[in-house]
mmCIF file of C-alpha atoms and ligand atoms in Angstrom:
data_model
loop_
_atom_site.group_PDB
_atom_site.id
_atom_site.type_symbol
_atom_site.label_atom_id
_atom_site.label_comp_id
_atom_site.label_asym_id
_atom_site.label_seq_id
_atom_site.Cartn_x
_atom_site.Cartn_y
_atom_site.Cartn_z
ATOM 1 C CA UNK J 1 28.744 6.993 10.842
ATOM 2 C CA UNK J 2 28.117 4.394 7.745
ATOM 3 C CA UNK J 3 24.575 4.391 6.905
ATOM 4 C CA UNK J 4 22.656 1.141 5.415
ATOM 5 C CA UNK J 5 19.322 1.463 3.523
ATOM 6 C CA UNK J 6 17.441 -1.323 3.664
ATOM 7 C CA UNK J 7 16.354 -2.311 0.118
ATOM 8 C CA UNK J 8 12.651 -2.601 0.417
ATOM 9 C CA UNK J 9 10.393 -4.193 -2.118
ATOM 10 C CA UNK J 10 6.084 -4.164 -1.884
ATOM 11 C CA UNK J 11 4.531 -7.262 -2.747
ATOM 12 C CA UNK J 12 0.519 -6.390 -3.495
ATOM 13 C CA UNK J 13 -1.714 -9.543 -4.180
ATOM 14 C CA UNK J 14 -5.116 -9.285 -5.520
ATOM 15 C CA UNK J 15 -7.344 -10.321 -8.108
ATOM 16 C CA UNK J 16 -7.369 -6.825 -9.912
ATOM 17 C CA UNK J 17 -10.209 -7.555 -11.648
ATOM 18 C CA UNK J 18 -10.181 -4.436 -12.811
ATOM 19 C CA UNK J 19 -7.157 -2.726 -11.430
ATOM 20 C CA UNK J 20 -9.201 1.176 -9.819
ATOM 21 C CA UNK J 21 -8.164 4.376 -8.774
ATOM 22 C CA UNK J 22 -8.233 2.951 -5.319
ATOM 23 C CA UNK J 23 -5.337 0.418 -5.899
ATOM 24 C CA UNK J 24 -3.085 2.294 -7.322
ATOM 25 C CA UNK J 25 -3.955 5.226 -4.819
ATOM 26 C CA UNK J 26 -2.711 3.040 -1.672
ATOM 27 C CA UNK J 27 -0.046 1.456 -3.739
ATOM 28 C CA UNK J 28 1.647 4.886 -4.186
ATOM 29 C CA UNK J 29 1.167 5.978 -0.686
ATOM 30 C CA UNK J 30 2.314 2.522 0.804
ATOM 31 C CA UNK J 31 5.341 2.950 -1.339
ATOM 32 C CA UNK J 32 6.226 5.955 -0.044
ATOM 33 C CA UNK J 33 5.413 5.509 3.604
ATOM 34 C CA UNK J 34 7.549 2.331 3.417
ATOM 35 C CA UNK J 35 10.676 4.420 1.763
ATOM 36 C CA UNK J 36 10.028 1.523 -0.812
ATOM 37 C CA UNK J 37 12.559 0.951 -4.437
ATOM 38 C CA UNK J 38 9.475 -0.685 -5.667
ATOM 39 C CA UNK J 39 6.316 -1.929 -5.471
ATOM 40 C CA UNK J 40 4.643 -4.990 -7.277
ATOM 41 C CA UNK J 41 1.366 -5.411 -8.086
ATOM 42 C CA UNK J 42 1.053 -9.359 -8.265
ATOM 43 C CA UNK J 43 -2.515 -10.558 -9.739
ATOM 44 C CA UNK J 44 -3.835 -13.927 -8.610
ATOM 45 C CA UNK J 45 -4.171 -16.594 -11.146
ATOM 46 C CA UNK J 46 -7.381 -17.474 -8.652
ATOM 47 C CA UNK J 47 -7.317 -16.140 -5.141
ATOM 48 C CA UNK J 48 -8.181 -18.689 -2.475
ATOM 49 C CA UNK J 49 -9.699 -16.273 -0.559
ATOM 50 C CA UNK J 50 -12.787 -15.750 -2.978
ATOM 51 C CA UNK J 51 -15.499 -18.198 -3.818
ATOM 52 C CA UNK J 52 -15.198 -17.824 -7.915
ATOM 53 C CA UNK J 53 -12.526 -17.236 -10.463
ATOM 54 C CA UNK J 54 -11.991 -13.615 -11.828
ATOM 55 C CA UNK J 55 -14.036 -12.282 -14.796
ATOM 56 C CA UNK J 56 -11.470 -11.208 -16.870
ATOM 57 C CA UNK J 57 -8.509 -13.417 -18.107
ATOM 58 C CA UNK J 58 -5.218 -13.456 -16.319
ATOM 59 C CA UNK J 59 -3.666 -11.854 -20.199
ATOM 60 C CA UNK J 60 -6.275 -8.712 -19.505
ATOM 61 C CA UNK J 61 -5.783 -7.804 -15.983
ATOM 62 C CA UNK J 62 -1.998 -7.785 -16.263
ATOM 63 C CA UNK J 63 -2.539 -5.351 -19.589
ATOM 64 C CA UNK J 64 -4.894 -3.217 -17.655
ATOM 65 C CA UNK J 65 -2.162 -2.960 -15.070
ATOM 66 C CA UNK J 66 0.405 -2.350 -17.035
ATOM 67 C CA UNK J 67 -1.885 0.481 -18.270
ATOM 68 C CA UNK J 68 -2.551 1.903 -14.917
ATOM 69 C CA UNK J 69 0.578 1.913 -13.834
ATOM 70 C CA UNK J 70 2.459 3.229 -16.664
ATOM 71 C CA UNK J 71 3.439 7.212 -15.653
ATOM 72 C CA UNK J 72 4.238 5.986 -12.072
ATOM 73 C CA UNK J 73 8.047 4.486 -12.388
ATOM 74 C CA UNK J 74 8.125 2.833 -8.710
ATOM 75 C CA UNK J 75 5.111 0.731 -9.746
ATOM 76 C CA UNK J 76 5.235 -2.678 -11.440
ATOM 77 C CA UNK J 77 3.741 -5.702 -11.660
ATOM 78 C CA UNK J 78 4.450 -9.572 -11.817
ATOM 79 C CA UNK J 79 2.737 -12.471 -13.794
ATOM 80 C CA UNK J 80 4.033 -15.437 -11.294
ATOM 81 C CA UNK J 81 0.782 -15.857 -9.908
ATOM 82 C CA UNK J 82 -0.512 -16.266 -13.386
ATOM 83 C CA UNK J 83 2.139 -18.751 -14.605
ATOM 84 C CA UNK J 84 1.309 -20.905 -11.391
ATOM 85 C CA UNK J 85 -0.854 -23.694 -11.155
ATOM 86 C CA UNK J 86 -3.518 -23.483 -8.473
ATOM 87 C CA UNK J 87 -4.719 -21.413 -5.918
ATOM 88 C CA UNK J 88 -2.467 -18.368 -5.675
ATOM 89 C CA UNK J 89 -0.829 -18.586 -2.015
ATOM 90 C CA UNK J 90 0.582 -15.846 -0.967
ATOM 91 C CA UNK J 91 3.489 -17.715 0.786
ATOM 92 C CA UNK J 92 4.647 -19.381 -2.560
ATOM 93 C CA UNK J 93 4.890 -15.772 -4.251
ATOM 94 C CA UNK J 94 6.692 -14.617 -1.538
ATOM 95 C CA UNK J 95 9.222 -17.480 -1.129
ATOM 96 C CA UNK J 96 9.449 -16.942 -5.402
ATOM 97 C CA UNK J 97 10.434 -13.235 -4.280
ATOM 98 C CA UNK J 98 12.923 -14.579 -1.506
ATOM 99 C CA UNK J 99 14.574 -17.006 -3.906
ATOM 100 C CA UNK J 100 15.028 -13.892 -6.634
ATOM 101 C CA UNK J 101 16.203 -11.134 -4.170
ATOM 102 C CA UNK J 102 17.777 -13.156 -1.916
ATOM 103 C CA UNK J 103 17.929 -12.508 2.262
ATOM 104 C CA UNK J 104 19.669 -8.943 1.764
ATOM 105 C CA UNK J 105 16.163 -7.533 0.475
ATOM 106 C CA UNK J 106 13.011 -6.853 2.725
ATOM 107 C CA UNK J 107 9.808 -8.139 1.099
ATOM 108 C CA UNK J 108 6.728 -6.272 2.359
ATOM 109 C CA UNK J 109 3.616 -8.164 1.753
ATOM 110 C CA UNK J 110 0.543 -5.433 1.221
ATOM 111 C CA UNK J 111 -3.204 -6.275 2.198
ATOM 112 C CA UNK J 112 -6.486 -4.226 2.962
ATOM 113 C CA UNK J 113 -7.928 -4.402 6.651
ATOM 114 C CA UNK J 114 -10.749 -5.494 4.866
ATOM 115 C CA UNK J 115 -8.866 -8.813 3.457
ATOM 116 C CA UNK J 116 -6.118 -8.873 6.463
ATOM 117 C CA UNK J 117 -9.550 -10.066 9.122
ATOM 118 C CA UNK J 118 -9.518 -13.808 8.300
ATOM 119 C CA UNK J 119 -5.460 -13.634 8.064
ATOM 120 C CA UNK J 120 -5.322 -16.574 10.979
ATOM 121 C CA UNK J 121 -7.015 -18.718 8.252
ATOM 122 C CA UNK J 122 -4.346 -18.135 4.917
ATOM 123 C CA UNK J 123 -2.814 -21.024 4.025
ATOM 124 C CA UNK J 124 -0.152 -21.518 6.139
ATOM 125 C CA UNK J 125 -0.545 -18.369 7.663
ATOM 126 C CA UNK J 126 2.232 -18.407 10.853
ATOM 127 C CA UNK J 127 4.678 -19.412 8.268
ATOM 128 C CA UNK J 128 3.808 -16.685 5.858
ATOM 129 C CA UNK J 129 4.013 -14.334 8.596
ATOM 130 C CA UNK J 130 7.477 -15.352 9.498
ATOM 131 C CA UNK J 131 8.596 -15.043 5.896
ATOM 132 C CA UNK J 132 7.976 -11.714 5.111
ATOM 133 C CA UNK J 133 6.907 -8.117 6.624
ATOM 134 C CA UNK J 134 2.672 -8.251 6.507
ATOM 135 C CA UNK J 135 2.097 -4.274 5.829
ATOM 136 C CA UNK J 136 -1.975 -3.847 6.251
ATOM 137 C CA UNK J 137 -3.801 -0.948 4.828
ATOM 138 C CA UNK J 138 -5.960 0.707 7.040
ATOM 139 C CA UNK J 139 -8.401 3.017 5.068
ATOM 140 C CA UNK J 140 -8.909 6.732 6.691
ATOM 141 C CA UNK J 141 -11.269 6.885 9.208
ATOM 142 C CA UNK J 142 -11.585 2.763 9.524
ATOM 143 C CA UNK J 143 -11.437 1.544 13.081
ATOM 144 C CA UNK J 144 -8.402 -0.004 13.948
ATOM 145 C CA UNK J 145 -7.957 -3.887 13.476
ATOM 146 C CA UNK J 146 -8.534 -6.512 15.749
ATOM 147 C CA UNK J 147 -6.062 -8.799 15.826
ATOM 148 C CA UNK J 148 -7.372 -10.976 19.118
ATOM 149 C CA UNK J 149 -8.030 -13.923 16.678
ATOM 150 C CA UNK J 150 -4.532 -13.771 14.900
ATOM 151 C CA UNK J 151 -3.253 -13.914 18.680
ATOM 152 C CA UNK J 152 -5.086 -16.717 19.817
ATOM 153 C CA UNK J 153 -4.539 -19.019 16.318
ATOM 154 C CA UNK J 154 -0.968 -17.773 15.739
ATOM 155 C CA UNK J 155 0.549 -15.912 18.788
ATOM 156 C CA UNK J 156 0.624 -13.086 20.569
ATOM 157 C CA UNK J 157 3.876 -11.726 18.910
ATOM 158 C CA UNK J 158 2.660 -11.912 15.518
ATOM 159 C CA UNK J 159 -0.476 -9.685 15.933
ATOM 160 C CA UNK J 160 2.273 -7.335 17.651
ATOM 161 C CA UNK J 161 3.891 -7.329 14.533
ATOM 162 C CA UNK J 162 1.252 -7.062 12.407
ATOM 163 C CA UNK J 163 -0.542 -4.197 14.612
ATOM 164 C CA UNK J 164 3.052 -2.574 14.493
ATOM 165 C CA UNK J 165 2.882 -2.502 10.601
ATOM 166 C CA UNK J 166 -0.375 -0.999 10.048
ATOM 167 C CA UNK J 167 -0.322 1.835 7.601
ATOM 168 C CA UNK J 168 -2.933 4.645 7.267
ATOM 169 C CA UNK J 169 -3.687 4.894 3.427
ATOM 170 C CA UNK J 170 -5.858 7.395 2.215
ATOM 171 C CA UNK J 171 -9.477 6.537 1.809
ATOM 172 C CA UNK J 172 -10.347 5.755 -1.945
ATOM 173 C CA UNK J 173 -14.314 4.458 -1.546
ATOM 174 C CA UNK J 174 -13.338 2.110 -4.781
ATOM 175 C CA UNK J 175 -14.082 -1.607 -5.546
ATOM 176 C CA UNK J 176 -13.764 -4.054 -8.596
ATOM 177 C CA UNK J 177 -16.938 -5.572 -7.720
ATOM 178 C CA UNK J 178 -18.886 -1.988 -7.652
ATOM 179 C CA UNK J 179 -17.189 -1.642 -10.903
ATOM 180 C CA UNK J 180 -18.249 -4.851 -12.460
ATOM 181 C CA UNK J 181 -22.025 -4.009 -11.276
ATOM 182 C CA UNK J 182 -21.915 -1.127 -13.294
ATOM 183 C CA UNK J 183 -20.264 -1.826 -16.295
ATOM 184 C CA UNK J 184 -22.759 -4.801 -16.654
ATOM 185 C CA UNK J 185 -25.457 -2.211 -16.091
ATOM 186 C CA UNK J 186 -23.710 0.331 -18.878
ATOM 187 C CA UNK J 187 -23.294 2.724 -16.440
ATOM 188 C CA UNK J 188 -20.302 4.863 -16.887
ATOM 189 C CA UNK J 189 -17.108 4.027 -14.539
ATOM 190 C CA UNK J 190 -14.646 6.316 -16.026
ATOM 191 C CA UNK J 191 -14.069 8.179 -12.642
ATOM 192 C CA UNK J 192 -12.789 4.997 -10.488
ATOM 193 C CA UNK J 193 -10.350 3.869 -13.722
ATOM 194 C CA UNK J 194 -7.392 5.301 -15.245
ATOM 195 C CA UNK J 195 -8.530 6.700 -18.839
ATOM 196 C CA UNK J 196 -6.144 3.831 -20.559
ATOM 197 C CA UNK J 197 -7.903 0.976 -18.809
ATOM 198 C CA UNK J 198 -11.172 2.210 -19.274
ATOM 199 C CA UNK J 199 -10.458 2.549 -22.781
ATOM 200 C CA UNK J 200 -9.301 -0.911 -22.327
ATOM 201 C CA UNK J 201 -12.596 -2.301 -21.138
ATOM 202 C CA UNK J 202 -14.455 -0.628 -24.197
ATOM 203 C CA UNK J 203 -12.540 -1.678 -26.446
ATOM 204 C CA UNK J 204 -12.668 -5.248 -25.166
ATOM 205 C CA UNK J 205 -16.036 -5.290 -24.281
ATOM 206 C CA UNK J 206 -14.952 -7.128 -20.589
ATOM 207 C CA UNK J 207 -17.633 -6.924 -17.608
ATOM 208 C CA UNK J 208 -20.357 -6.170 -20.298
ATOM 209 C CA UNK J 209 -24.004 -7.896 -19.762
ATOM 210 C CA UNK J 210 -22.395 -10.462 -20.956
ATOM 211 C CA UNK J 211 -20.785 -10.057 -23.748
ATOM 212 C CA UNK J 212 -22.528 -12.585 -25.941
ATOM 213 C CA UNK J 213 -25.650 -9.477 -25.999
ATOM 214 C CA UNK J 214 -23.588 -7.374 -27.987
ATOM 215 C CA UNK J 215 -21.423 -4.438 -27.497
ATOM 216 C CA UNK J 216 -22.285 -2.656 -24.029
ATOM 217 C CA UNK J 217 -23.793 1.369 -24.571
ATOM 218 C CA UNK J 218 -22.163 3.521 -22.260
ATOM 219 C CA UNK J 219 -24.229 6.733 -21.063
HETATM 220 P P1 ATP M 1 -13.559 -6.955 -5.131
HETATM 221 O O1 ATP M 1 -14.495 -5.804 -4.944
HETATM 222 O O2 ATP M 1 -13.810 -7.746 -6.375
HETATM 223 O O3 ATP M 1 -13.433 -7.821 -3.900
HETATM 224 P P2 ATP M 1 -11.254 -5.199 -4.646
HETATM 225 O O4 ATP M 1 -11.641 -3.856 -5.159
HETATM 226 O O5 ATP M 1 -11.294 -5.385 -3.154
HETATM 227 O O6 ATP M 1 -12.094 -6.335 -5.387
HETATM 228 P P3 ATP M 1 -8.879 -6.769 -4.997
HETATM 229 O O7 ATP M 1 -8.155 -6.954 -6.271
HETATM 230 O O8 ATP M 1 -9.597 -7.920 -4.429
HETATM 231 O O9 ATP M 1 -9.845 -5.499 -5.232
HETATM 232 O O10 ATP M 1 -7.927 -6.122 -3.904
HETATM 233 C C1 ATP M 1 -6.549 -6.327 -3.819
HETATM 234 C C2 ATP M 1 -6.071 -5.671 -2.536
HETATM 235 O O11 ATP M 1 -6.322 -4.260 -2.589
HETATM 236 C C3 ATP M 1 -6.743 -6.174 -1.246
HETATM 237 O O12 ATP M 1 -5.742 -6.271 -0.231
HETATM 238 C C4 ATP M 1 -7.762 -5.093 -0.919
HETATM 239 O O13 ATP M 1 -8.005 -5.006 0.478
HETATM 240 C C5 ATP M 1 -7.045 -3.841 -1.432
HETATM 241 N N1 ATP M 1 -7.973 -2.798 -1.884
HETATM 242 C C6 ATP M 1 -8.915 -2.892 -2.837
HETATM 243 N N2 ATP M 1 -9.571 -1.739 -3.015
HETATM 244 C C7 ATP M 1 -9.032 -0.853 -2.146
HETATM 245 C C8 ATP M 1 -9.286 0.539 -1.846
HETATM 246 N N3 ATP M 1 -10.242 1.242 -2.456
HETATM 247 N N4 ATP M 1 -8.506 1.107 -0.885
HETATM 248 C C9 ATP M 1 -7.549 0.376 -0.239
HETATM 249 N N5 ATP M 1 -7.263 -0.927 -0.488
HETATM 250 C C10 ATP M 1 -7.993 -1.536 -1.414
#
């Protein structure tokens, strides 16, 4: 009998601001889960989904990625958020993706439970749905999602297909923000970051408090 793999590429959006442990925990495990050739990270040149522009530049957070990622070969990242005008919407990126890979590919579009709540409310979010596979993250132990509101807004068979493609991740207790807090309080963050990026940060002097007071002491 003639076998066909479906060739399976991971979108993951996000403002990476800094790229943690936690990101490119899930990103592995999604990648395998979803018998995926690759997986993207793709940072947002601003996400609509948060009230302020990152801290760091779009040039820094796709170097810190690069450094994250570097020893994992399935792993890679994208700057067409970055090179776009405007609010990053997810459905451009993924119609970008569509255009380059064309309809023989299957484009997997990663999010957290966390950020997957409000998904009724993403621009255009019934069409995004149709345009792509909407893989959520559901961190160990988290209850499971309700999608009642994605039912009501956008219909009953796409929160069957998003509740269908609900992967367990394992449970990194990681986020940029916690990270930012404590770099602008010195503290030391080495344990959330891969050793390159934190390096990074140092060197750079990003997240400090601010960086106008000088260089940031680390205990
Ligand atoms: P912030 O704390 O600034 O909101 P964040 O740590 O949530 O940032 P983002 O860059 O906003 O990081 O996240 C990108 C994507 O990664 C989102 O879909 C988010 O749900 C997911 N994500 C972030 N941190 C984790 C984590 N520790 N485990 C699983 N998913 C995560």
């Amino acid at each position: 009998m003639l076998c066909v793999m479906t060739r399976r590429i991971v979108l993951f959006g996000g403002s990476f601001d800094p790229i943690h442990v936690g990101h490119t925990t899930v990103a592995r495990a999604a990648c395998e889960h979803l018998e995926a050739e690759r997986l993207l990270f793709i940072p947002a040149r601003r996400s609509p989904h948060k009230h302020r522009e990152p801290i760091a530049d779009g040039a820094d957070r796709l170097a810190m990625i690069h450094l994250a990622i570097a020893d994992h070969p399935r792993l890679d990242v994208s700057d067409c958020e970055l090179r776009r005008a405007g609010p990053s919407y997810t459905l451009d990126t993924v119609r970008t993706f569509r255009r380059m890979y064309g309809d023989a590919v299957e484009l997997c579009w990663l999010v957290g439970a966390d950020a997957a709540r409000d998904l009724h409310r993403w621009h255009r979010a019934a069409e995004l749905l149709d345009a792509c596979r909407v893989c959520v993250m559901r961190r160990g132990g988290a209850p499971a999602p309700d999608w009642s509101p994605v039912a009501r807004a956008l219909g009953r068979e796409r929160a069957d297909a998003l509740a269908a493609n609900v992967i367990e991740t394992p449970l990194v207790d990681v986020s940029s923000s916690a990270i930012r807090a404590d770099l602008a309080r010195g503290k030391d963050v080495s344990d959330r970051l891969a050793p390159a990026v934190w390096d990074y940060i140092r060197r750079r002097g990003l997240y400090g408090p601010q960086n106008a007071a000088g260089p940031v002491v680390f205990d």
